[in-house]
Tab-separated table of N, CA and C in Angstrom:
chain	number	residue	atom	x	y	z
A	1	UNK	N	15.232	-14.990	55.437
A	1	UNK	CA	14.795	-13.791	54.148
A	1	UNK	C	16.001	-14.624	52.584
A	2	UNK	N	17.138	-15.005	53.141
A	2	UNK	CA	18.046	-15.568	52.191
A	2	UNK	C	16.657	-16.065	51.359
A	3	UNK	N	15.161	-16.894	51.587
A	3	UNK	CA	14.390	-17.613	50.900
A	3	UNK	C	13.786	-16.551	50.144
A	4	UNK	N	13.326	-15.045	50.900
A	4	UNK	CA	12.371	-14.161	50.024
A	4	UNK	C	13.549	-13.130	48.779
A	5	UNK	N	14.910	-13.593	48.931
A	5	UNK	CA	15.778	-12.449	47.916
A	5	UNK	C	16.201	-13.697	46.669
A	6	UNK	N	15.910	-15.023	47.128
A	6	UNK	CA	15.662	-15.931	45.904
A	6	UNK	C	15.124	-15.668	45.143
A	7	UNK	N	13.743	-16.104	45.297
A	7	UNK	CA	12.633	-15.744	45.348
A	7	UNK	C	11.859	-14.186	44.173
A	8	UNK	N	12.650	-13.355	44.638
A	8	UNK	CA	12.785	-12.014	44.334
A	8	UNK	C	13.843	-11.993	43.300
A	9	UNK	N	14.912	-12.707	43.462
A	9	UNK	CA	15.885	-12.541	42.218
A	9	UNK	C	15.020	-13.300	40.872
A	10	UNK	N	14.416	-14.792	41.494
A	10	UNK	CA	14.098	-15.303	40.069
A	10	UNK	C	12.500	-14.804	39.783
A	11	UNK	N	11.781	-13.815	40.210
A	11	UNK	CA	10.953	-13.146	39.655
A	11	UNK	C	11.273	-12.283	38.437
A	12	UNK	N	12.310	-11.382	39.445
A	12	UNK	CA	12.817	-10.614	38.427
A	12	UNK	C	13.348	-10.836	37.617
A	13	UNK	N	14.220	-12.037	37.380
A	13	UNK	CA	14.786	-12.899	36.171
A	13	UNK	C	13.218	-13.503	35.497
A	14	UNK	N	12.236	-14.052	35.052
A	14	UNK	CA	11.472	-13.993	34.727
A	14	UNK	C	10.804	-12.864	33.892
A	15	UNK	N	10.519	-11.340	35.463
A	15	UNK	CA	9.996	-10.489	34.554
A	15	UNK	C	11.351	-9.950	33.072
A	16	UNK	N	11.818	-10.187	33.749
A	16	UNK	CA	13.357	-9.403	32.353
A	16	UNK	C	13.313	-10.344	31.127
A	17	UNK	N	12.451	-12.277	31.244
A	17	UNK	CA	12.364	-12.110	30.439
A	17	UNK	C	11.294	-12.688	29.405
A	18	UNK	N	10.239	-12.126	30.534
A	18	UNK	CA	9.187	-12.214	29.499
A	18	UNK	C	9.040	-10.724	28.980
A	19	UNK	N	9.527	-10.272	29.415
A	19	UNK	CA	9.480	-8.973	28.703
A	19	UNK	C	10.780	-8.654	27.433
A	20	UNK	N	12.292	-9.278	27.588
A	20	UNK	CA	12.967	-9.547	25.998
A	20	UNK	C	12.096	-10.253	24.974
A	21	UNK	N	11.616	-11.942	25.946
A	21	UNK	CA	10.265	-12.372	24.808
A	21	UNK	C	9.280	-11.574	23.645
A	22	UNK	N	8.704	-10.696	25.291
A	22	UNK	CA	7.281	-9.667	24.550
A	22	UNK	C	8.356	-8.745	23.624
A	23	UNK	N	9.345	-7.984	23.563
A	23	UNK	CA	10.281	-7.330	22.825
A	23	UNK	C	10.181	-7.945	21.410
A	24	UNK	N	11.219	-8.853	21.142
A	24	UNK	CA	11.074	-10.276	20.404
A	24	UNK	C	9.968	-10.169	19.659
A	25	UNK	N	9.112	-10.694	20.334
A	25	UNK	CA	7.806	-10.871	19.688
A	25	UNK	C	7.182	-9.799	19.085
A	26	UNK	N	7.061	-8.463	19.544
A	26	UNK	CA	6.354	-6.913	18.468
A	26	UNK	C	7.661	-6.764	17.162
A	27	UNK	N	8.749	-7.522	17.712
A	27	UNK	CA	9.846	-6.852	16.431
A	27	UNK	C	9.617	-8.127	15.569
A	28	UNK	N	9.431	-9.645	15.898
A	28	UNK	CA	9.204	-10.634	14.921
A	28	UNK	C	7.916	-9.406	14.127
A	29	UNK	N	6.351	-9.411	14.331
A	29	UNK	CA	5.324	-8.990	14.071
A	29	UNK	C	5.858	-8.128	12.711
A	30	UNK	N	6.135	-7.107	13.257
A	30	UNK	CA	6.700	-6.190	13.202
A	30	UNK	C	8.035	-5.978	11.030
A	31	UNK	N	8.660	-7.126	11.467
A	31	UNK	CA	8.649	-7.183	10.269
A	31	UNK	C	8.286	-8.238	9.621
A	32	UNK	N	7.388	-8.689	10.260
A	32	UNK	CA	6.806	-9.496	9.152
A	32	UNK	C	5.501	-8.643	8.804
A	33	UNK	N	4.936	-7.662	9.084
A	33	UNK	CA	4.281	-6.666	8.529
A	33	UNK	C	5.398	-5.793	7.334
A	34	UNK	N	6.164	-5.042	7.150
A	34	UNK	CA	7.146	-4.624	6.599
A	34	UNK	C	7.138	-5.598	5.642
A	35	UNK	N	7.258	-7.247	5.195
A	35	UNK	CA	7.958	-7.620	5.344
A	35	UNK	C	6.279	-8.179	3.792
A	36	UNK	N	5.142	-7.952	4.227
A	36	UNK	CA	4.537	-8.057	3.408
A	36	UNK	C	4.047	-6.939	2.858
A	37	UNK	N	3.542	-5.738	3.205
A	37	UNK	CA	4.259	-4.527	2.277
A	37	UNK	C	5.626	-4.712	1.186
A	38	UNK	N	6.324	-4.696	2.260
A	38	UNK	CA	7.326	-5.361	0.799
A	38	UNK	C	7.501	-5.741	-0.551
A	39	UNK	N	6.789	-7.048	-0.138
A	39	UNK	CA	6.340	-7.720	-1.032
A	39	UNK	C	5.153	-7.978	-2.225
A	40	UNK	N	3.663	-6.584	-1.620
A	40	UNK	CA	2.727	-6.157	-2.143
A	40	UNK	C	3.181	-5.074	-3.459
A	41	UNK	N	4.014	-4.525	-2.649
A	41	UNK	CA	4.550	-2.816	-3.099
A	41	UNK	C	5.552	-3.658	-4.778
A	42	UNK	N	6.085	-4.450	-4.351
A	42	UNK	CA	7.668	-5.438	-4.918
A	42	UNK	C	6.756	-6.120	-6.663
A	43	UNK	N	5.049	-6.640	-5.948
A	43	UNK	CA	3.906	-7.398	-7.142
A	43	UNK	C	3.330	-6.283	-7.467
A	44	UNK	N	3.582	-4.941	-7.203
A	44	UNK	CA	2.496	-3.685	-7.979
A	44	UNK	C	3.118	-3.463	-8.542
A	45	UNK	N	4.181	-3.508	-8.839
A	45	UNK	CA	5.468	-2.885	-9.072
A	45	UNK	C	5.690	-3.176	-10.360
A	46	UNK	N	5.587	-4.896	-10.384
A	46	UNK	CA	5.786	-5.475	-11.769
A	46	UNK	C	4.496	-5.725	-11.991
A	47	UNK	N	3.159	-5.474	-11.666
A	47	UNK	CA	1.510	-5.218	-12.281
A	47	UNK	C	1.631	-4.483	-12.969
A	48	UNK	N	2.134	-2.769	-12.701
A	48	UNK	CA	2.149	-1.893	-13.379
A	48	UNK	C	3.510	-1.749	-14.838
A	49	UNK	N	4.277	-2.227	-14.599
A	49	UNK	CA	5.502	-2.264	-15.491
A	49	UNK	C	4.577	-3.356	-16.574
A	50	UNK	N	4.276	-4.615	-16.660
A	50	UNK	CA	3.448	-5.205	-17.798
A	50	UNK	C	2.033	-4.057	-18.408
A	51	UNK	N	1.155	-3.937	-16.824
A	51	UNK	CA	0.221	-3.280	-17.241
A	51	UNK	C	0.683	-2.238	-18.676
A	52	UNK	N	1.417	-0.763	-17.660
A	52	UNK	CA	1.773	0.249	-18.391
A	52	UNK	C	1.569	0.063	-19.616
A	53	UNK	N	2.057	-0.377	-20.889
A	53	UNK	CA	2.542	-0.500	-21.929
A	53	UNK	C	1.105	-1.556	-22.636
A	54	UNK	N	0.793	-2.034	-21.694
A	54	UNK	CA	-0.842	-2.707	-22.156
A	54	UNK	C	-1.604	-1.371	-22.648
A	55	UNK	N	-1.996	-0.934	-21.506
A	55	UNK	CA	-2.689	1.182	-21.622
A	55	UNK	C	-2.367	1.800	-22.197
A	56	UNK	N	-0.516	1.917	-22.566
A	56	UNK	CA	-1.039	2.822	-23.222
A	56	UNK	C	-1.171	2.396	-24.926
A	57	UNK	N	-0.576	1.569	-25.468
A	57	UNK	CA	-0.945	0.512	-27.072
A	57	UNK	C	-2.243	0.584	-27.096
A	58	UNK	N	-4.013	0.272	-25.275
A	58	UNK	CA	-5.312	0.372	-26.063
A	58	UNK	C	-5.405	1.645	-25.931
A	59	UNK	N	-4.427	3.045	-25.776
A	59	UNK	CA	-5.253	4.016	-25.811
A	59	UNK	C	-4.353	4.554	-27.335
A	60	UNK	N	-3.545	4.447	-27.637
A	60	UNK	CA	-3.728	4.504	-28.926
A	60	UNK	C	-4.251	3.811	-29.819
A	61	UNK	N	-4.426	2.607	-29.958
A	61	UNK	CA	-5.747	1.984	-30.606
A	61	UNK	C	-6.750	2.987	-30.525
A	62	UNK	N	-7.219	3.028	-29.590
A	62	UNK	CA	-9.036	3.787	-28.969
A	62	UNK	C	-9.096	5.362	-30.057
A	63	UNK	N	-7.848	6.217	-29.984
A	63	UNK	CA	-7.832	7.054	-29.921
A	63	UNK	C	-7.372	7.070	-32.239
A	64	UNK	N	-7.011	5.464	-32.759
A	64	UNK	CA	-6.621	5.865	-33.839
A	64	UNK	C	-8.283	5.127	-34.818
A	65	UNK	N	-9.179	4.709	-33.415
A	65	UNK	CA	-10.662	4.617	-33.829
A	65	UNK	C	-10.976	5.465	-33.711
A	66	UNK	N	-11.594	6.126	-33.060
A	66	UNK	CA	-12.007	7.130	-32.677
A	66	UNK	C	-11.965	8.556	-34.186
A	67	UNK	N	-10.760	8.443	-33.859
A	67	UNK	CA	-10.142	9.399	-35.586
A	67	UNK	C	-10.325	8.461	-36.412
A	68	UNK	N	-10.545	7.590	-37.234
A	68	UNK	CA	-11.043	6.905	-38.459
A	68	UNK	C	-11.993	6.771	-38.483
A	69	UNK	N	-12.867	7.143	-37.332
A	69	UNK	CA	-14.339	7.478	-36.900
A	69	UNK	C	-15.630	8.478	-37.321
A	70	UNK	N	-14.180	9.817	-37.039
A	70	UNK	CA	-14.815	10.764	-37.120
A	70	UNK	C	-13.781	11.458	-38.539
A	71	UNK	N	-12.816	10.678	-38.936
A	71	UNK	CA	-11.949	11.244	-40.958
A	71	UNK	C	-11.051	12.222	-40.355
A	72	UNK	N	-10.771	11.747	-38.419
A	72	UNK	CA	-9.455	13.048	-38.420
A	72	UNK	C	-8.507	12.062	-36.825
A	73	UNK	N	-7.423	11.770	-37.060
A	73	UNK	CA	-7.030	11.248	-36.312
A	73	UNK	C	-6.600	11.998	-34.926
A	74	UNK	N	-6.332	13.751	-35.291
A	74	UNK	CA	-6.039	14.687	-34.760
A	74	UNK	C	-7.625	14.545	-33.575
A	75	UNK	N	-8.104	14.218	-34.190
A	75	UNK	CA	-10.026	14.293	-33.381
A	75	UNK	C	-9.709	12.735	-31.834
A	76	UNK	N	-9.176	12.141	-32.909
A	76	UNK	CA	-9.210	11.071	-32.104
A	76	UNK	C	-8.739	10.926	-30.916
A	77	UNK	N	-7.120	11.928	-31.086
A	77	UNK	CA	-6.327	12.160	-30.056
A	77	UNK	C	-7.482	13.067	-29.053
A	78	UNK	N	-7.878	14.026	-29.822
A	78	UNK	CA	-7.742	15.305	-28.687
A	78	UNK	C	-8.873	14.153	-28.182
A	79	UNK	N	-9.822	13.506	-28.848
A	79	UNK	CA	-10.956	13.707	-27.594
A	79	UNK	C	-9.924	12.257	-26.546
A	80	UNK	N	-9.634	11.251	-27.168
A	80	UNK	CA	-8.762	10.985	-25.698
A	80	UNK	C	-8.705	11.689	-24.572
A	81	UNK	N	-7.487	12.608	-24.797
A	81	UNK	CA	-6.516	13.663	-24.210
A	81	UNK	C	-7.982	14.565	-22.803
A	82	UNK	N	-8.898	14.602	-23.858
A	82	UNK	CA	-9.966	14.957	-22.808
A	82	UNK	C	-10.136	14.593	-22.541
A	83	UNK	N	-10.500	13.474	-22.372
A	83	UNK	CA	-11.038	11.938	-21.335
A	83	UNK	C	-10.067	11.960	-20.788
A	84	UNK	N	-9.109	12.221	-20.238
A	84	UNK	CA	-7.977	11.570	-19.531
A	84	UNK	C	-7.589	13.270	-18.936
A	85	UNK	N	-7.955	14.596	-19.474
A	85	UNK	CA	-8.626	15.947	-18.525
A	85	UNK	C	-9.474	15.422	-17.321
A	86	UNK	N	-10.776	14.697	-18.087
A	86	UNK	CA	-11.404	15.038	-16.878
A	86	UNK	C	-10.817	14.099	-15.576
A	87	UNK	N	-10.281	13.106	-16.217
A	87	UNK	CA	-10.591	11.774	-14.980
A	87	UNK	C	-9.855	12.706	-14.179
A	88	UNK	N	-8.475	13.509	-14.428
A	88	UNK	CA	-7.490	14.009	-13.945
A	88	UNK	C	-8.608	15.405	-12.725
A	89	UNK	N	-9.225	16.063	-13.770
A	89	UNK	CA	-9.772	16.928	-13.011
A	89	UNK	C	-10.644	16.176	-11.796
A	90	UNK	N	-11.372	15.070	-11.856
A	90	UNK	CA	-12.706	14.925	-11.113
A	90	UNK	C	-10.869	13.591	-10.017
A	91	UNK	N	-9.420	13.005	-10.291
A	91	UNK	CA	-8.974	13.377	-9.688
A	91	UNK	C	-8.367	13.568	-8.304
A	92	UNK	N	-8.512	15.410	-9.494
A	92	UNK	CA	-8.544	16.789	-8.281
A	92	UNK	C	-9.217	16.489	-7.112
A	93	UNK	N	-10.374	16.595	-7.723
A	93	UNK	CA	-11.704	17.229	-7.362
A	93	UNK	C	-11.980	16.054	-6.446
A	94	UNK	N	-11.051	15.160	-5.683
A	94	UNK	CA	-11.558	14.133	-4.505
A	94	UNK	C	-10.048	13.455	-4.363
A	95	UNK	N	-9.433	14.662	-3.965
A	95	UNK	CA	-7.964	13.880	-3.826
A	95	UNK	C	-8.533	13.979	-2.516
A	96	UNK	N	-8.592	14.844	-1.852
A	96	UNK	CA	-8.778	14.374	-0.248
A	96	UNK	C	-9.544	12.725	-0.184
A	97	UNK	N	-10.058	12.536	-0.222
A	97	UNK	CA	-11.167	11.172	-0.170
A	97	UNK	C	-10.467	10.360	-0.247
A	98	UNK	N	-9.360	10.849	-1.485
A	98	UNK	CA	-8.785	9.922	-2.031
A	98	UNK	C	-7.613	8.947	-1.308
A	99	UNK	N	-6.670	10.432	-1.026
A	99	UNK	CA	-5.415	10.297	0.166
A	99	UNK	C	-6.153	8.945	1.036
A	100	UNK	N	-7.003	10.063	2.111
A	100	UNK	CA	-7.497	9.026	3.543
A	100	UNK	C	-7.949	7.735	2.534
A	101	UNK	N	-8.690	7.788	1.774
A	101	UNK	CA	-8.742	5.953	1.281
A	101	UNK	C	-7.246	5.708	1.276
A	102	UNK	N	-6.116	5.894	0.335
A	102	UNK	CA	-5.348	5.128	0.944
A	102	UNK	C	-4.412	4.855	1.644
A	103	UNK	N	-4.553	6.021	2.529
A	103	UNK	CA	-4.195	6.061	4.210
A	103	UNK	C	-4.479	4.812	5.160
A	104	UNK	N	-5.822	4.858	4.929
A	104	UNK	CA	-6.595	3.943	5.855
A	104	UNK	C	-6.169	2.743	5.146
A	105	UNK	N	-5.768	2.077	3.864
A	105	UNK	CA	-5.086	1.203	3.099
A	105	UNK	C	-4.650	1.289	3.633
A	106	UNK	N	-3.902	1.346	3.628
A	106	UNK	CA	-1.926	1.142	3.960
A	106	UNK	C	-2.585	1.176	5.642
A	107	UNK	N	-2.974	1.500	6.763
A	107	UNK	CA	-2.998	1.372	8.053
A	107	UNK	C	-3.019	0.289	8.356
A	108	UNK	N	-4.431	-0.134	7.336
A	108	UNK	CA	-4.853	-1.917	7.358
A	108	UNK	C	-4.822	-3.202	7.395
A	109	UNK	N	-3.374	-2.323	5.960
A	109	UNK	CA	-2.162	-4.193	5.772
A	109	UNK	C	-1.775	-4.157	6.228
A	110	UNK	N	-1.136	-3.184	7.389
A	110	UNK	CA	0.548	-3.317	8.105
A	110	UNK	C	-0.272	-3.461	9.014
A	111	UNK	N	-1.784	-3.209	9.772
A	111	UNK	CA	-1.924	-3.839	11.369
A	111	UNK	C	-3.410	-4.677	11.125
A	112	UNK	N	-3.131	-5.496	10.000
A	112	UNK	CA	-4.192	-6.940	9.422
A	112	UNK	C	-4.420	-7.888	11.125
A	113	UNK	N	-5.242	-7.775	10.985
A	113	UNK	CA	-5.121	-8.954	12.805
A	113	UNK	C	-4.623	-10.849	11.905
């Protein structure tokens, strides 16, 4: 009988150790996923900080170029603004599809193997 108690306590200790190790493994996997997402987020924020001013200046250049061709700077800026207005309408029209795409992208990056 004592031998069965010893075996049972060893099995119980091994099971407890298994669950503790499994829990620790999932914690580390979760930390890895969060770290990767955080790293990507910081990277994309830095890229945006660099690209937004360049994009803004390029838009001014295009507006001035179109304005010079039309001999009216106001028309050049109006055409560039109209282009962005149309892009905004398209984005709003495809809002649900774009939202699902971004959600799936985030989920894939979290659960990638």
